[in-house]
Coordinates of C-alpha atoms in Angstrom, one line a residue:
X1451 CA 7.8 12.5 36.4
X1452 CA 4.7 12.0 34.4
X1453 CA 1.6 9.9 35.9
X1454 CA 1.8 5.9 34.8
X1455 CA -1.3 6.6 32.3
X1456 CA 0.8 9.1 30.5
X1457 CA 3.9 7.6 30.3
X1458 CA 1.9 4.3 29.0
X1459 CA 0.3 7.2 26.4
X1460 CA 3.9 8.6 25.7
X1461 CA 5.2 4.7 25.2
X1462 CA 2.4 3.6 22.9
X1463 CA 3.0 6.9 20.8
X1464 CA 6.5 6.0 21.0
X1465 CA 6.3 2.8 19.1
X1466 CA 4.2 4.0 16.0
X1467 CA 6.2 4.7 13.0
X1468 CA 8.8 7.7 12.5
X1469 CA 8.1 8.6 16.8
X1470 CA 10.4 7.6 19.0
X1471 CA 11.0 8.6 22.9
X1472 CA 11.4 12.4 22.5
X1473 CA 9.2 12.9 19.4
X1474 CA 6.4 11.0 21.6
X1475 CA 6.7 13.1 24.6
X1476 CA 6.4 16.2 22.6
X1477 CA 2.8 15.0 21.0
X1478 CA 2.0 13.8 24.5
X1479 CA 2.7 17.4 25.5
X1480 CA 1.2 19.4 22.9
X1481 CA -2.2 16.4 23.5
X1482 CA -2.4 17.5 27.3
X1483 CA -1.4 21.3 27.0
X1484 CA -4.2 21.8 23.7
X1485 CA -7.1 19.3 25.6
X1486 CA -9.7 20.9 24.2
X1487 CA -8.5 21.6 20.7
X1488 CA -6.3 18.4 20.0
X1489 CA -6.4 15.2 22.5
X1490 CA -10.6 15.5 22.8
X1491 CA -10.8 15.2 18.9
X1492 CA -8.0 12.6 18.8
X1493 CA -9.8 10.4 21.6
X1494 CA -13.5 10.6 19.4
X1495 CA -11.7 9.5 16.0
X1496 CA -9.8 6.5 17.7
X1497 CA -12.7 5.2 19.2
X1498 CA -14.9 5.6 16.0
X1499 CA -12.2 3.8 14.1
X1500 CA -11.6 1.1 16.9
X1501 CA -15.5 0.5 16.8
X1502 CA -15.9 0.7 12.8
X1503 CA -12.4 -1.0 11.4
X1504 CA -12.5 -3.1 8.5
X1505 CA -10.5 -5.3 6.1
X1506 CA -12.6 -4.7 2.6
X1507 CA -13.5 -8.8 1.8
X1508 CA -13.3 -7.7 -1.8
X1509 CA -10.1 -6.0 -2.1
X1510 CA -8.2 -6.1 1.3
X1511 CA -7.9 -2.3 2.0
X1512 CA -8.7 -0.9 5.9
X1513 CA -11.7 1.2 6.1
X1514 CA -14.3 1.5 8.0
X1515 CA -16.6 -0.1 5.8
X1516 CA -16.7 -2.9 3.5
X1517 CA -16.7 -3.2 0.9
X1518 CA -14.4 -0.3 1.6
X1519 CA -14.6 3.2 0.1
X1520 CA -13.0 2.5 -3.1
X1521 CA -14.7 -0.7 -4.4
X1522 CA -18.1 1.0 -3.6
X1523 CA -17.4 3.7 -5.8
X1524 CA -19.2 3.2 -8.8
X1525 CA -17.2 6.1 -10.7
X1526 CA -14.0 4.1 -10.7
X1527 CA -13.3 1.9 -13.9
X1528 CA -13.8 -1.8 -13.2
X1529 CA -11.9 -2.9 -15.9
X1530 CA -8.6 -1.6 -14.5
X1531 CA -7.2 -3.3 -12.1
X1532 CA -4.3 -2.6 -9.9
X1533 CA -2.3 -5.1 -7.5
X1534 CA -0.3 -3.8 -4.9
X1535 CA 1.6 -5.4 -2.0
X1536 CA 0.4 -3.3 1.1
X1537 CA -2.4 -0.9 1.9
X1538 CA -0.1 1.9 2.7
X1539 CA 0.6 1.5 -1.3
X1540 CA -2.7 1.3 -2.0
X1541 CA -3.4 4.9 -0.2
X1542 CA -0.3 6.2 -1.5
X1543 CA -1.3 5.5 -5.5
X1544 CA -4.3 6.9 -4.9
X1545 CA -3.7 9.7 -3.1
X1546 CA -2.0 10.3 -6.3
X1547 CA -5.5 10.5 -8.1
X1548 CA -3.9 9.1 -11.2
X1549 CA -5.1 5.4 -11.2
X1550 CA -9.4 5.5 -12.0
X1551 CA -9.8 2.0 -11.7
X1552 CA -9.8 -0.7 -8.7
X1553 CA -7.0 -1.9 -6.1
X1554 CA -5.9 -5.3 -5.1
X1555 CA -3.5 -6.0 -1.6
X1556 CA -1.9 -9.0 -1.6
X1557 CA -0.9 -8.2 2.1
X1558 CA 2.9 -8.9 1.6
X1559 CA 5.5 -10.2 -1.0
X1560 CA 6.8 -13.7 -1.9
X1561 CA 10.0 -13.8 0.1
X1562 CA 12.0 -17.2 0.6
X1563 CA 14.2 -15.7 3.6
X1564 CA 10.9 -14.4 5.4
X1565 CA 9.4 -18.0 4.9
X1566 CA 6.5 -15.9 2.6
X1567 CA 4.7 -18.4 0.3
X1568 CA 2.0 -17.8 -1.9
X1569 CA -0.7 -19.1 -0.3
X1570 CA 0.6 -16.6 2.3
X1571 CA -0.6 -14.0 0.5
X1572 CA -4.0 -13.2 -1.0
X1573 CA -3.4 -14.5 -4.6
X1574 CA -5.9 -17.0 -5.5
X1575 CA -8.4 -14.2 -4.5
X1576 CA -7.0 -11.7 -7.1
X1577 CA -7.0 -14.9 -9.6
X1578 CA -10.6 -15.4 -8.8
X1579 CA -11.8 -11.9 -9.6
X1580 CA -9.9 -12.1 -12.6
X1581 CA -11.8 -15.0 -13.4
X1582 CA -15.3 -13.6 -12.9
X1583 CA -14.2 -11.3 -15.8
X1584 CA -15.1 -7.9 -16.9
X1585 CA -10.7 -7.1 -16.4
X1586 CA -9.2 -6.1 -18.6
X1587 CA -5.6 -4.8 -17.4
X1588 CA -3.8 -5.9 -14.2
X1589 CA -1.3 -3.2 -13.4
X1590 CA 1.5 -5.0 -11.3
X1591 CA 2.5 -2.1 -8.8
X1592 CA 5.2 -4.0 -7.2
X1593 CA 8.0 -2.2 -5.0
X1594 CA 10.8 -1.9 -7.0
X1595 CA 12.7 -4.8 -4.6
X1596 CA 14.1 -8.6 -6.0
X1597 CA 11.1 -9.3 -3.7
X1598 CA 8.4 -7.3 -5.6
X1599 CA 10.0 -8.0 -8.5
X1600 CA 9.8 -12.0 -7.6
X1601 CA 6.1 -11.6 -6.5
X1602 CA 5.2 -9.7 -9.9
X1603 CA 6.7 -12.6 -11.7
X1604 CA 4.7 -14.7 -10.3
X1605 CA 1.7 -13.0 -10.3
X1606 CA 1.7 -12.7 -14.3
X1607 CA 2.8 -16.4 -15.1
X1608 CA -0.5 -17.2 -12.5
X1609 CA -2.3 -14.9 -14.5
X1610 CA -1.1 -15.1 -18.0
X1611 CA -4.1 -17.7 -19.2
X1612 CA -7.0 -15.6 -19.0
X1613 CA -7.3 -12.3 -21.8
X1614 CA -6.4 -9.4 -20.0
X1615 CA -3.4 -7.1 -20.3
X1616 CA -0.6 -7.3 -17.5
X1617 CA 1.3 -4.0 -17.2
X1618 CA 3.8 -3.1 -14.7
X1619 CA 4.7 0.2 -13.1
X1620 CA 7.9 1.8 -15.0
X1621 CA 11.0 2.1 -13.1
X1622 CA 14.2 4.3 -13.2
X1623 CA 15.5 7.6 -12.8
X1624 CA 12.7 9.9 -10.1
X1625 CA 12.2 12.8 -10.9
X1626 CA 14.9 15.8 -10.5
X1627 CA 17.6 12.9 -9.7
X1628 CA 20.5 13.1 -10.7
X1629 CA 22.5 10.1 -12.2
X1630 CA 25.6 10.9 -10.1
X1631 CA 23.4 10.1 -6.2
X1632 CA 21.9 7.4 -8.0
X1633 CA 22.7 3.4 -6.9
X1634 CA 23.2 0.7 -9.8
X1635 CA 20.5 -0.9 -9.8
X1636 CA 18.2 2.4 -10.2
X1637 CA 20.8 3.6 -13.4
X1638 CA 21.0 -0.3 -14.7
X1639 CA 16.7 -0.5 -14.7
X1640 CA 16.8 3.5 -16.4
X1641 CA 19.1 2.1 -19.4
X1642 CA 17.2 -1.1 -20.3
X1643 CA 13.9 1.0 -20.2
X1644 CA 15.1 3.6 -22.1
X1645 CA 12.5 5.0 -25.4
X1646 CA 13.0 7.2 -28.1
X1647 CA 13.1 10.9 -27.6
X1648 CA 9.6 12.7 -28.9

């Protein structure tokens, strides 16, 4: 029977994403048995983030600075211009290291069942910094749902007035899959964005 401090520990652990009970007593374990090594570090990170979080007012990522990381970053191509739905996309394209220009979060997806409008979302902040020019591609990196799908409509009709070039991430068949685990929807976009063979 653990103390009521670590079975509040082990409970909060419990309810982050991909732990549940037994996965959060183990890191609860391995926290109390490795003190010195693992929960001390842990403990001076979370405070530092706790004390230093912030949404970037420029492009809506979580840092600890703003304007965060990326927008200060006088490497990365202002002309570009990508729009995602989340942060967690945001890190995961550029993790990928692939995209050298700037990130947008809407914080969410038009959604009629969800009640998600958009005035919801942060869209008349993406059309003002499209207005201030100096864009000149918007890269729609929408999850491939009818949701993102419904919210990158949207975005390029909102957007379609002012001269910049609206692209949208390519969808279809991932890489090493194979057609036979593959749902409909997946096969049906791979066929209408087929190209000639180079």
């Amino acid at each position: 029977m653990a103390s009521p401090e670590i079975e509040a520990l082990t409970q909060a652990l419990a309810r982050l994403p991909g732990l549940g009970p037994r996965s959060a007593r183990r890191a609860v374990l391995h926290l109390l048995k490795k003190r010195e090594a693992a929960l001390g570090p842990l403990l001076t990170a979370l405070a530092a983030v706790e004390e230093r979080l912030a949404t970037c007012s420029t492009c809506g990522n979580v840092d600890t600075t703003d304007p965060c990381s990326i927008c200060a970053d006088q490497r990365r191509d202002a002309r570009a211009l990508c729009v995602v739905e989340e942060v967690a996309d945001l890190w995961a394209l550029d993790r990928s290291r692939l995209f050298p220009g700037r990130f947008h979060v809407l914080g969410g997806r038009l959604s009629a069942l969800e009640g998600v409008r958009p005035e919801d979302l942060s869209i008349d902040a993406l059309v003002r910094r499209i207005e201030q020019g100096g864009i000149d591609e918007v890269v729609l990196a929408m999850n491939a749902t009818l949701e993102g799908q419904t919210t990158a409509h949207y975005l390029a009709e909102r957007i379609e007035r002012f001269p910049v070039r609206v692209t949208q991430l390519a969808h279809g068949l991932p890489v090493g899959g194979e057609l036979d685990y593959l749902d409909e929807g997946t096969l049906a976009q791979a066929l209408r964005a087929r190209r000639p063979v180079s």
